[in-house]
Amino acid sequence: MSTIKHSFFFALIIFLSFNACKNSNTNSMSKFTADEEKHRPLFHFTPSQHWMNDPNGMFFYKGVYHLYFQHNPGASVWGPMHWGHATSKDLKHWEERPIALFPDELGTIFSGSAVVDHKNTSGLGSSENPAIIAIYTNHDSEKADKGEAIDFQTQSIAYSLDEGFTWTKYAENPVVKNPGILDFRDPKVFWYETDQKWIMSLAAGQEIQFFESKNLLSWSYLSSFGEGIGNHEGVWECPDLFLLPVQGDDTTKWVQLVSINPGGPNGGSATQYFVGDFDGKEFKVDPEFQSAMEEEHSYWLDFGKDNYAGVTFSNWSNEAKGVLYLGWMSNWEYANVVPTTKWRSAMTLARELELVENQNGFRLRSKAPSEWEAYTSKVFEKESISAENKTLLVEKGSVDLSAAQVSLNLVDLNNKKYTFQLENTMGEVLSFGIDQEKNQFFIDRSKSGETNFSETFSIKPSIAPRTAKSTALDIQFILDKMSLEVFYDKGETVMTEIFFSQAPFETLRLNTTGNSIKIEDLQILELSKN
Ligand code: FRU
């Protein structure tokens, strides 16, 4: 999709949301409310009402996780963007807070990041009470709508002196002016220890541009990355550059995330990653990584259709663990029409990202955060079982699968296909698994419930190539009312998809043809409801 089209897209959505606002009234709203609450996840963040897209400005400070988000408080479709706000102490319970950033004379508030200015480089706080600085894109929709100029996105800052709860816009905004680039947005800032300076990565057309600053207030251009590398079928958005230790090694590598819409492996929005080095000026992809990338384009953070625009938390560092990431659990192909009306969209589970180097080269792995196990109550564990044909793993009434985590190991993949099926009393089925002949994972949500709100939602099963070579397959999946997050091969391949079943799934079976298969370490955990 060209950049021009992308801006038309925003214009169209503004129109739709304007009309949705005009047409909505409390009666039509309440008609949906009771029923649609059945889709609301228990422990993935959702706004209490109205529209949400990208996670923004995430940081961890004094034991609290802060999540801001693209929010239209006036309707349940995309529209004039604000930064909504939510906090959590445990990544499971989220509390929605008052809106953090409102549109101003420079425009609405698009995506961006936040940092804790510990050294008071900006002079806006103090070292005893560091300012939290949010860096975001101002989108001047009036200018965009006129269609006469393309420089309607600029970067601005706001600061908070009370740990992220209330904000003041910086008087000299914007801090990065638009040099004449149509899509110029989503600043992600981090502290670059080696040179004692801040680095910003910014999506600029089909590239990422890097800027540096000593004080977060004045920025200079450093370099660009991305021409001819990776996927360019859509607009580049929401970049994030971070350093990761290579697991089991004493080296580190830089990883660049870039979200792209459309162009995802299964259609619509998705996030690609690049592994390389950053010297304080330029990011260069490892040559082996790049050639592998050109051969098999399997460098997607998540192959499911519903994990977009995710970035990492700042001020959360744990050398051994890696970084903490969270994405928006939807896809621009249908985000505005999914069958909830009072509220729209959920975030993914927060995930730890780690880097490994194995026979496939560098791979970014995603894992449920370590705190996670604390929220599960053990329901069922079995060291070893043998399964064939249709084996019931969870029978009706034994485990509440609407919020559950299942993990298991398929010991020797010697059949053609292994399909896990979640089923309910309405005859709805959500299937996923591995097609051994094709060396491919899949999710098929075509019979999972409501699907006809969009032509692309379940037009074909989503697939992901398997990169791990082992004959054993480690699987973990997490269900939360409307979402399935599957982590294969310890998170080397991830698939996240949403669904809208009319009733909760109650049984889980594994279907396979041919030989029996040994399942080891089967563990089914119900997620505690409070
Ligand atoms: C990504 C995105 C960003 C933009 C925001 C607008 O989903 O398009 O590039 O800042 O959403 O809401």
JSON list of N, CA and C in Angstrom, two decimals, residues 452-485:
[
{"chain": "A", "resi": 452, "resn": "ASN", "atom": "N", "xyz": [-18.40, -13.25, 10.14]},
{"chain": "A", "resi": 452, "resn": "ASN", "atom": "CA", "xyz": [-18.83, -12.60, 8.90]},
{"chain": "A", "resi": 452, "resn": "ASN", "atom": "C", "xyz": [-18.84, -11.07, 8.95]},
{"chain": "A", "resi": 453, "resn": "PHE", "atom": "N", "xyz": [-18.31, -10.49, 10.02]},
{"chain": "A", "resi": 453, "resn": "PHE", "atom": "CA", "xyz": [-18.20, -9.03, 10.07]},
{"chain": "A", "resi": 453, "resn": "PHE", "atom": "C", "xyz": [-17.11, -8.53, 9.13]},
{"chain": "A", "resi": 454, "resn": "SER", "atom": "N", "xyz": [-16.27, -9.46, 8.66]},
{"chain": "A", "resi": 454, "resn": "SER", "atom": "CA", "xyz": [-15.18, -9.06, 7.77]},
{"chain": "A", "resi": 454, "resn": "SER", "atom": "C", "xyz": [-14.87, -10.18, 6.78]},
{"chain": "A", "resi": 455, "resn": "GLU", "atom": "N", "xyz": [-14.56, -9.79, 5.56]},
{"chain": "A", "resi": 455, "resn": "GLU", "atom": "CA", "xyz": [-14.25, -10.82, 4.56]},
{"chain": "A", "resi": 455, "resn": "GLU", "atom": "C", "xyz": [-12.91, -11.48, 4.81]},
{"chain": "A", "resi": 456, "resn": "THR", "atom": "N", "xyz": [-12.01, -10.76, 5.44]},
{"chain": "A", "resi": 456, "resn": "THR", "atom": "CA", "xyz": [-10.65, -11.29, 5.57]},
{"chain": "A", "resi": 456, "resn": "THR", "atom": "C", "xyz": [-10.37, -11.97, 6.91]},
{"chain": "A", "resi": 457, "resn": "PHE", "atom": "N", "xyz": [-11.32, -11.86, 7.83]},
{"chain": "A", "resi": 457, "resn": "PHE", "atom": "CA", "xyz": [-11.06, -12.36, 9.19]},
{"chain": "A", "resi": 457, "resn": "PHE", "atom": "C", "xyz": [-10.69, -13.84, 9.18]},
{"chain": "A", "resi": 458, "resn": "SER", "atom": "N", "xyz": [-11.42, -14.64, 8.40]},
{"chain": "A", "resi": 458, "resn": "SER", "atom": "CA", "xyz": [-11.12, -16.07, 8.42]},
{"chain": "A", "resi": 458, "resn": "SER", "atom": "C", "xyz": [-11.17, -16.64, 7.01]},
{"chain": "A", "resi": 459, "resn": "ILE", "atom": "N", "xyz": [-10.75, -15.84, 6.07]},
{"chain": "A", "resi": 459, "resn": "ILE", "atom": "CA", "xyz": [-10.84, -16.26, 4.66]},
{"chain": "A", "resi": 459, "resn": "ILE", "atom": "C", "xyz": [-10.01, -17.52, 4.40]},
{"chain": "A", "resi": 460, "resn": "LYS", "atom": "N", "xyz": [-8.88, -17.63, 5.07]},
{"chain": "A", "resi": 460, "resn": "LYS", "atom": "CA", "xyz": [-8.09, -18.87, 4.99]},
{"chain": "A", "resi": 460, "resn": "LYS", "atom": "C", "xyz": [-7.35, -19.05, 6.31]},
{"chain": "A", "resi": 461, "resn": "PRO", "atom": "N", "xyz": [-6.95, -20.30, 6.61]},
{"chain": "A", "resi": 461, "resn": "PRO", "atom": "CA", "xyz": [-6.21, -20.47, 7.86]},
{"chain": "A", "resi": 461, "resn": "PRO", "atom": "C", "xyz": [-4.91, -19.67, 7.83]},
{"chain": "A", "resi": 462, "resn": "SER", "atom": "N", "xyz": [-4.50, -19.17, 8.96]},
{"chain": "A", "resi": 462, "resn": "SER", "atom": "CA", "xyz": [-3.20, -18.49, 9.04]},
{"chain": "A", "resi": 462, "resn": "SER", "atom": "C", "xyz": [-2.12, -19.56, 9.19]},
{"chain": "A", "resi": 463, "resn": "ILE", "atom": "N", "xyz": [-0.99, -19.33, 8.58]},
{"chain": "A", "resi": 463, "resn": "ILE", "atom": "CA", "xyz": [0.08, -20.33, 8.65]},
{"chain": "A", "resi": 463, "resn": "ILE", "atom": "C", "xyz": [1.41, -19.69, 9.06]},
{"chain": "A", "resi": 464, "resn": "ALA", "atom": "N", "xyz": [2.29, -20.55, 9.54]},
{"chain": "A", "resi": 464, "resn": "ALA", "atom": "CA", "xyz": [3.63, -20.09, 9.94]},
{"chain": "A", "resi": 464, "resn": "ALA", "atom": "C", "xyz": [4.62, -21.21, 9.64]},
{"chain": "A", "resi": 465, "resn": "PRO", "atom": "N", "xyz": [5.72, -20.92, 8.97]},
{"chain": "A", "resi": 465, "resn": "PRO", "atom": "CA", "xyz": [6.70, -21.98, 8.75]},
{"chain": "A", "resi": 465, "resn": "PRO", "atom": "C", "xyz": [7.33, -22.39, 10.07]},
{"chain": "A", "resi": 466, "resn": "ARG", "atom": "N", "xyz": [7.62, -23.68, 10.24]},
{"chain": "A", "resi": 466, "resn": "ARG", "atom": "CA", "xyz": [8.33, -24.09, 11.46]},
{"chain": "A", "resi": 466, "resn": "ARG", "atom": "C", "xyz": [9.83, -23.98, 11.18]},
{"chain": "A", "resi": 467, "resn": "THR", "atom": "N", "xyz": [10.54, -23.27, 12.03]},
{"chain": "A", "resi": 467, "resn": "THR", "atom": "CA", "xyz": [11.98, -23.12, 11.80]},
{"chain": "A", "resi": 467, "resn": "THR", "atom": "C", "xyz": [12.78, -24.11, 12.63]},
{"chain": "A", "resi": 468, "resn": "ALA", "atom": "N", "xyz": [12.28, -24.47, 13.82]},
{"chain": "A", "resi": 468, "resn": "ALA", "atom": "CA", "xyz": [13.03, -25.41, 14.65]},
{"chain": "A", "resi": 468, "resn": "ALA", "atom": "C", "xyz": [13.08, -26.77, 13.95]},
{"chain": "A", "resi": 469, "resn": "LYS", "atom": "N", "xyz": [14.18, -27.49, 14.16]},
{"chain": "A", "resi": 469, "resn": "LYS", "atom": "CA", "xyz": [14.36, -28.74, 13.41]},
{"chain": "A", "resi": 469, "resn": "LYS", "atom": "C", "xyz": [14.01, -30.00, 14.21]},
{"chain": "A", "resi": 470, "resn": "SER", "atom": "N", "xyz": [13.76, -29.83, 15.48]},
{"chain": "A", "resi": 470, "resn": "SER", "atom": "CA", "xyz": [13.59, -31.00, 16.35]},
{"chain": "A", "resi": 470, "resn": "SER", "atom": "C", "xyz": [12.36, -31.85, 15.98]},
{"chain": "A", "resi": 471, "resn": "THR", "atom": "N", "xyz": [12.42, -33.14, 16.26]},
{"chain": "A", "resi": 471, "resn": "THR", "atom": "CA", "xyz": [11.23, -33.99, 16.02]},
{"chain": "A", "resi": 471, "resn": "THR", "atom": "C", "xyz": [10.25, -33.88, 17.18]},
{"chain": "A", "resi": 472, "resn": "ALA", "atom": "N", "xyz": [10.69, -33.29, 18.28]},
{"chain": "A", "resi": 472, "resn": "ALA", "atom": "CA", "xyz": [9.77, -33.04, 19.40]},
{"chain": "A", "resi": 472, "resn": "ALA", "atom": "C", "xyz": [9.28, -31.60, 19.28]},
{"chain": "A", "resi": 473, "resn": "LEU", "atom": "N", "xyz": [8.05, -31.40, 19.70]},
{"chain": "A", "resi": 473, "resn": "LEU", "atom": "CA", "xyz": [7.48, -30.05, 19.60]},
{"chain": "A", "resi": 473, "resn": "LEU", "atom": "C", "xyz": [6.93, -29.60, 20.94]},
{"chain": "A", "resi": 474, "resn": "ASP", "atom": "N", "xyz": [7.46, -28.47, 21.39]},
{"chain": "A", "resi": 474, "resn": "ASP", "atom": "CA", "xyz": [7.02, -27.90, 22.66]},
{"chain": "A", "resi": 474, "resn": "ASP", "atom": "C", "xyz": [5.94, -26.85, 22.37]},
{"chain": "A", "resi": 475, "resn": "ILE", "atom": "N", "xyz": [4.81, -26.98, 23.04]},
{"chain": "A", "resi": 475, "resn": "ILE", "atom": "CA", "xyz": [3.69, -26.06, 22.77]},
{"chain": "A", "resi": 475, "resn": "ILE", "atom": "C", "xyz": [3.16, -25.48, 24.08]},
{"chain": "A", "resi": 476, "resn": "GLN", "atom": "N", "xyz": [2.91, -24.18, 24.06]},
{"chain": "A", "resi": 476, "resn": "GLN", "atom": "CA", "xyz": [2.22, -23.55, 25.19]},
{"chain": "A", "resi": 476, "resn": "GLN", "atom": "C", "xyz": [1.16, -22.65, 24.59]},
{"chain": "A", "resi": 477, "resn": "PHE", "atom": "N", "xyz": [-0.06, -22.73, 25.06]},
{"chain": "A", "resi": 477, "resn": "PHE", "atom": "CA", "xyz": [-1.04, -21.75, 24.58]},
{"chain": "A", "resi": 477, "resn": "PHE", "atom": "C", "xyz": [-1.90, -21.21, 25.71]},
{"chain": "A", "resi": 478, "resn": "ILE", "atom": "N", "xyz": [-2.31, -19.96, 25.51]},
{"chain": "A", "resi": 478, "resn": "ILE", "atom": "CA", "xyz": [-3.05, -19.25, 26.54]},
{"chain": "A", "resi": 478, "resn": "ILE", "atom": "C", "xyz": [-4.36, -18.74, 25.94]},
{"chain": "A", "resi": 479, "resn": "LEU", "atom": "N", "xyz": [-5.43, -19.04, 26.63]},
{"chain": "A", "resi": 479, "resn": "LEU", "atom": "CA", "xyz": [-6.77, -18.63, 26.16]},
{"chain": "A", "resi": 479, "resn": "LEU", "atom": "C", "xyz": [-7.33, -17.60, 27.12]},
{"chain": "A", "resi": 480, "resn": "ASP", "atom": "N", "xyz": [-7.95, -16.56, 26.58]},
{"chain": "A", "resi": 480, "resn": "ASP", "atom": "CA", "xyz": [-8.63, -15.60, 27.45]},
{"chain": "A", "resi": 480, "resn": "ASP", "atom": "C", "xyz": [-9.86, -15.05, 26.73]},
{"chain": "A", "resi": 481, "resn": "LYS", "atom": "N", "xyz": [-10.95, -15.76, 26.85]},
{"chain": "A", "resi": 481, "resn": "LYS", "atom": "CA", "xyz": [-12.24, -15.38, 26.29]},
{"chain": "A", "resi": 481, "resn": "LYS", "atom": "C", "xyz": [-12.23, -15.24, 24.77]},
{"chain": "A", "resi": 482, "resn": "MET", "atom": "N", "xyz": [-11.46, -14.30, 24.26]},
{"chain": "A", "resi": 482, "resn": "MET", "atom": "CA", "xyz": [-11.50, -14.00, 22.82]},
{"chain": "A", "resi": 482, "resn": "MET", "atom": "C", "xyz": [-10.13, -14.17, 22.17]},
{"chain": "A", "resi": 483, "resn": "SER", "atom": "N", "xyz": [-9.16, -14.70, 22.91]},
{"chain": "A", "resi": 483, "resn": "SER", "atom": "CA", "xyz": [-7.83, -14.73, 22.32]},
{"chain": "A", "resi": 483, "resn": "SER", "atom": "C", "xyz": [-7.13, -16.06, 22.52]},
{"chain": "A", "resi": 484, "resn": "LEU", "atom": "N", "xyz": [-6.35, -16.39, 21.52]},
{"chain": "A", "resi": 484, "resn": "LEU", "atom": "CA", "xyz": [-5.50, -17.58, 21.56]},
{"chain": "A", "resi": 484, "resn": "LEU", "atom": "C", "xyz": [-4.08, -17.12, 21.25]},
{"chain": "A", "resi": 485, "resn": "GLU", "atom": "N", "xyz": [-3.16, -17.35, 22.18]},
{"chain": "A", "resi": 485, "resn": "GLU", "atom": "CA", "xyz": [-1.75, -17.01, 21.95]},
{"chain": "A", "resi": 485, "resn": "GLU", "atom": "C", "xyz": [-0.97, -18.30, 22.04]}
]
